[in-house]
Amino acid sequence: MSGNRTFTMVKPEAVENSDSGAILAKIEEAGFRIVAMKKLHLSAERAGKFYEVHNERPFYGELVEYMSSGPIVAVVLEKSNAVADFRTLIGATDPSEAADGTIRKLFAESKAKNAVHGSDSDENAAIEASFFFAELEQF
Ligand code: UDP
Ligand code: MG
């Protein structure tokens, strides 16, 4: 079951721009089922914990500041081959390199403010989903 799930966040600039509904529609149209969803504002401490794997990278401080700058929408998704198919749907990290029609190409402002998060492995998808949602909140 965990192999069929991934985790995403609509990032602060996309929420601020009122793009979360359009982004979620694209995700559902692509065949993903919403398992859990909530809107919340991460503290810098919680954002830092979520992105801890990047804490040695030069952009870490800015990333934590950005991800705690406004509310996000956290979502657990289900589909066969969820992690890889979702990475294809969102496109490259840098929207200038993202394929046409991808969510980042359509909605991202920059490499940092790139509209959405997507898990990079089944293992991290499970860790990230449980960071935001209890088992009883996932349907
Ligand atoms: N990021 C950034 N500058 C970079 C690389 C990444 O600001 O040079 C930010 C960007 O918001 C990205 C996040 O850090 O989504 C996590 O980076 P990662 O390499 O995991 O990219 P992703 O998996 O999100 O495509
Ligand atoms: Mg990543």
mmCIF file of C-alpha atoms and ligand atoms in Angstrom:
data_model
loop_
_atom_site.group_PDB
_atom_site.id
_atom_site.type_symbol
_atom_site.label_atom_id
_atom_site.label_comp_id
_atom_site.label_asym_id
_atom_site.label_seq_id
_atom_site.Cartn_x
_atom_site.Cartn_y
_atom_site.Cartn_z
ATOM 1 C CA MET A 1 0.000 0.000 0.000
ATOM 2 C CA SER A 2 2.767 2.457 0.907
ATOM 3 C CA GLY A 3 4.238 1.949 -2.577
ATOM 4 C CA ASN A 4 1.073 3.499 -3.981
ATOM 5 C CA ARG A 5 1.240 6.696 -1.957
ATOM 6 C CA THR A 6 3.083 9.956 -2.184
ATOM 7 C CA PHE A 7 3.036 13.227 -0.262
ATOM 8 C CA THR A 8 2.764 16.759 -1.614
ATOM 9 C CA MET A 9 2.472 20.313 -0.338
ATOM 10 C CA VAL A 10 1.102 23.273 -2.233
ATOM 11 C CA LYS A 11 3.790 25.785 -1.262
ATOM 12 C CA PRO A 12 3.151 29.281 0.181
ATOM 13 C CA GLU A 13 3.391 31.312 -3.039
ATOM 14 C CA ALA A 14 0.912 29.038 -4.845
ATOM 15 C CA VAL A 15 -1.539 29.195 -1.920
ATOM 16 C CA GLU A 16 -1.112 32.995 -1.805
ATOM 17 C CA ASN A 17 -1.773 33.207 -5.573
ATOM 18 C CA SER A 18 -5.034 31.217 -5.182
ATOM 19 C CA ASP A 19 -3.616 28.382 -7.297
ATOM 20 C CA SER A 20 -4.218 25.554 -4.819
ATOM 21 C CA GLY A 21 -7.602 24.610 -6.313
ATOM 22 C CA ALA A 22 -6.249 24.548 -9.891
ATOM 23 C CA ILE A 23 -3.221 22.525 -8.773
ATOM 24 C CA LEU A 24 -5.390 19.989 -6.909
ATOM 25 C CA ALA A 25 -7.651 19.692 -9.971
ATOM 26 C CA LYS A 26 -4.617 18.836 -12.147
ATOM 27 C CA ILE A 27 -3.532 16.258 -9.586
ATOM 28 C CA GLU A 28 -6.960 14.591 -9.502
ATOM 29 C CA GLU A 29 -7.269 14.733 -13.313
ATOM 30 C CA ALA A 30 -3.941 12.870 -13.481
ATOM 31 C CA GLY A 31 -5.522 9.994 -11.563
ATOM 32 C CA PHE A 32 -4.361 10.641 -8.004
ATOM 33 C CA ARG A 33 -6.840 10.087 -5.187
ATOM 34 C CA ILE A 34 -6.743 12.428 -2.172
ATOM 35 C CA VAL A 35 -6.118 10.318 0.949
ATOM 36 C CA ALA A 36 -5.669 13.210 3.418
ATOM 37 C CA MET A 37 -5.503 17.001 3.159
ATOM 38 C CA LYS A 38 -5.095 20.025 5.450
ATOM 39 C CA LYS A 39 -4.093 23.689 5.272
ATOM 40 C CA LEU A 40 -1.650 24.881 7.916
ATOM 41 C CA HIS A 41 1.117 27.379 8.608
ATOM 42 C CA LEU A 42 4.437 25.709 9.466
ATOM 43 C CA SER A 43 6.633 27.329 12.096
ATOM 44 C CA ALA A 44 10.278 27.789 11.049
ATOM 45 C CA GLU A 45 11.128 25.001 13.470
ATOM 46 C CA ARG A 46 8.670 22.559 11.875
ATOM 47 C CA ALA A 47 9.707 23.540 8.331
ATOM 48 C CA GLY A 48 13.342 23.021 9.342
ATOM 49 C CA LYS A 49 12.499 19.567 10.648
ATOM 50 C CA PHE A 50 10.615 18.629 7.467
ATOM 51 C CA TYR A 51 13.586 19.644 5.277
ATOM 52 C CA GLU A 52 16.268 18.377 7.686
ATOM 53 C CA VAL A 53 17.816 16.172 4.946
ATOM 54 C CA HIS A 54 18.819 19.406 3.173
ATOM 55 C CA ASN A 55 20.371 21.105 6.220
ATOM 56 C CA GLU A 56 23.894 21.056 4.725
ATOM 57 C CA ARG A 57 22.784 22.591 1.422
ATOM 58 C CA PRO A 58 23.348 26.314 0.748
ATOM 59 C CA PHE A 59 19.655 27.043 0.170
ATOM 60 C CA TYR A 60 18.463 25.455 3.445
ATOM 61 C CA GLY A 61 18.030 28.714 5.413
ATOM 62 C CA GLU A 62 16.069 30.388 2.629
ATOM 63 C CA LEU A 63 13.998 27.257 2.075
ATOM 64 C CA VAL A 64 12.977 27.103 5.744
ATOM 65 C CA GLU A 65 12.200 30.830 5.783
ATOM 66 C CA TYR A 66 10.112 30.537 2.630
ATOM 67 C CA MET A 67 8.207 27.402 3.671
ATOM 68 C CA SER A 68 7.258 29.052 6.976
ATOM 69 C CA SER A 69 6.302 32.389 5.332
ATOM 70 C CA GLY A 70 2.615 31.508 4.868
ATOM 71 C CA PRO A 71 0.123 28.648 4.903
ATOM 72 C CA ILE A 72 0.636 25.508 2.835
ATOM 73 C CA VAL A 73 -1.765 22.724 1.823
ATOM 74 C CA ALA A 74 -0.454 19.278 2.809
ATOM 75 C CA VAL A 75 -1.849 16.314 0.878
ATOM 76 C CA VAL A 76 -1.359 12.535 0.837
ATOM 77 C CA LEU A 77 -2.069 11.006 -2.578
ATOM 78 C CA GLU A 78 -2.687 7.505 -3.853
ATOM 79 C CA LYS A 79 -2.150 6.036 -7.310
ATOM 80 C CA SER A 80 -0.190 3.140 -8.750
ATOM 81 C CA ASN A 81 3.480 4.167 -9.093
ATOM 82 C CA ALA A 82 2.581 7.297 -7.101
ATOM 83 C CA VAL A 83 6.044 8.686 -6.287
ATOM 84 C CA ALA A 84 7.478 8.504 -9.811
ATOM 85 C CA ASP A 85 4.259 9.492 -11.583
ATOM 86 C CA PHE A 86 3.845 12.510 -9.312
ATOM 87 C CA ARG A 87 7.436 13.660 -9.959
ATOM 88 C CA THR A 88 6.633 13.474 -13.687
ATOM 89 C CA LEU A 89 3.420 15.463 -13.178
ATOM 90 C CA ILE A 90 5.161 18.283 -11.275
ATOM 91 C CA GLY A 91 8.281 18.542 -13.471
ATOM 92 C CA ALA A 92 11.838 19.615 -12.706
ATOM 93 C CA THR A 93 12.750 21.519 -9.521
ATOM 94 C CA ASP A 94 13.565 24.613 -11.600
ATOM 95 C CA PRO A 95 10.442 25.650 -13.564
ATOM 96 C CA SER A 96 12.612 26.967 -16.407
ATOM 97 C CA GLU A 97 13.696 23.339 -16.921
ATOM 98 C CA ALA A 98 10.264 21.786 -16.306
ATOM 99 C CA ALA A 99 8.439 20.152 -19.231
ATOM 100 C CA ASP A 100 5.438 21.885 -20.805
ATOM 101 C CA GLY A 101 2.167 21.131 -19.059
ATOM 102 C CA THR A 102 3.798 20.198 -15.735
ATOM 103 C CA ILE A 103 2.541 21.806 -12.545
ATOM 104 C CA ARG A 104 5.811 23.616 -11.912
ATOM 105 C CA LYS A 105 5.935 24.894 -15.505
ATOM 106 C CA LEU A 106 2.380 26.225 -15.129
ATOM 107 C CA PHE A 107 2.433 27.582 -11.573
ATOM 108 C CA ALA A 108 5.988 27.976 -10.177
ATOM 109 C CA GLU A 109 7.663 31.373 -9.834
ATOM 110 C CA SER A 110 11.273 30.221 -9.440
ATOM 111 C CA LYS A 111 13.504 27.305 -8.438
ATOM 112 C CA ALA A 112 12.908 28.183 -4.780
ATOM 113 C CA LYS A 113 9.219 29.158 -5.055
ATOM 114 C CA ASN A 114 8.314 26.168 -7.164
ATOM 115 C CA ALA A 115 4.617 25.735 -6.274
ATOM 116 C CA VAL A 116 4.671 22.145 -4.994
ATOM 117 C CA HIS A 117 6.640 19.553 -3.071
ATOM 118 C CA GLY A 118 6.781 15.912 -4.171
ATOM 119 C CA SER A 119 8.267 12.978 -2.239
ATOM 120 C CA ASP A 120 11.379 11.414 -3.770
ATOM 121 C CA SER A 121 10.921 7.790 -2.579
ATOM 122 C CA ASP A 122 8.324 5.461 -1.089
ATOM 123 C CA GLU A 123 10.206 5.560 2.212
ATOM 124 C CA ASN A 124 10.207 9.368 2.365
ATOM 125 C CA ALA A 125 6.560 9.517 1.241
ATOM 126 C CA ALA A 126 5.593 7.469 4.298
ATOM 127 C CA ILE A 127 7.777 9.564 6.626
ATOM 128 C CA GLU A 128 6.391 12.828 5.207
ATOM 129 C CA ALA A 129 2.744 11.677 5.352
ATOM 130 C CA SER A 130 3.145 10.717 9.003
ATOM 131 C CA PHE A 131 4.815 14.085 9.745
ATOM 132 C CA PHE A 132 1.448 15.757 8.993
ATOM 133 C CA PHE A 133 -1.232 13.094 9.425
ATOM 134 C CA ALA A 134 -2.149 10.412 11.945
ATOM 135 C CA GLU A 135 -3.154 7.021 10.525
ATOM 136 C CA LEU A 136 -6.778 7.803 11.484
ATOM 137 C CA GLU A 137 -6.707 10.925 9.256
ATOM 138 C CA GLN A 138 -5.759 8.999 6.082
ATOM 139 C CA PHE A 139 -8.586 7.504 4.026
HETATM 140 N N1 UDP B 1 15.607 24.549 -3.669
HETATM 141 C C1 UDP B 1 16.134 25.822 -3.827
HETATM 142 N N2 UDP B 1 17.306 25.970 -4.548
HETATM 143 C C2 UDP B 1 17.954 24.903 -5.113
HETATM 144 C C3 UDP B 1 17.411 23.617 -4.950
HETATM 145 C C4 UDP B 1 16.239 23.472 -4.227
HETATM 146 O O1 UDP B 1 15.585 26.785 -3.329
HETATM 147 O O2 UDP B 1 19.007 25.091 -5.747
HETATM 148 C C5 UDP B 1 14.363 24.384 -2.906
HETATM 149 C C6 UDP B 1 13.147 24.160 -3.811
HETATM 150 O O3 UDP B 1 12.009 24.770 -3.177
HETATM 151 C C7 UDP B 1 13.033 22.643 -3.802
HETATM 152 C C8 UDP B 1 13.428 22.312 -2.357
HETATM 153 O O4 UDP B 1 14.461 23.238 -2.058
HETATM 154 O O5 UDP B 1 11.729 22.204 -4.128
HETATM 155 C C9 UDP B 1 13.926 20.901 -2.139
HETATM 156 O O6 UDP B 1 14.987 20.633 -3.050
HETATM 157 P P1 UDP B 1 15.067 19.279 -3.859
HETATM 158 O O7 UDP B 1 16.414 19.183 -4.466
HETATM 159 O O8 UDP B 1 14.623 18.153 -2.967
HETATM 160 O O9 UDP B 1 14.006 19.493 -5.049
HETATM 161 P P2 UDP B 1 12.574 18.833 -5.316
HETATM 162 O O10 UDP B 1 12.643 17.413 -4.814
HETATM 163 O O11 UDP B 1 11.554 19.659 -4.568
HETATM 164 O O12 UDP B 1 12.383 18.912 -6.801
HETATM 165 MG MG MG B 2 13.168 16.677 -2.976
#
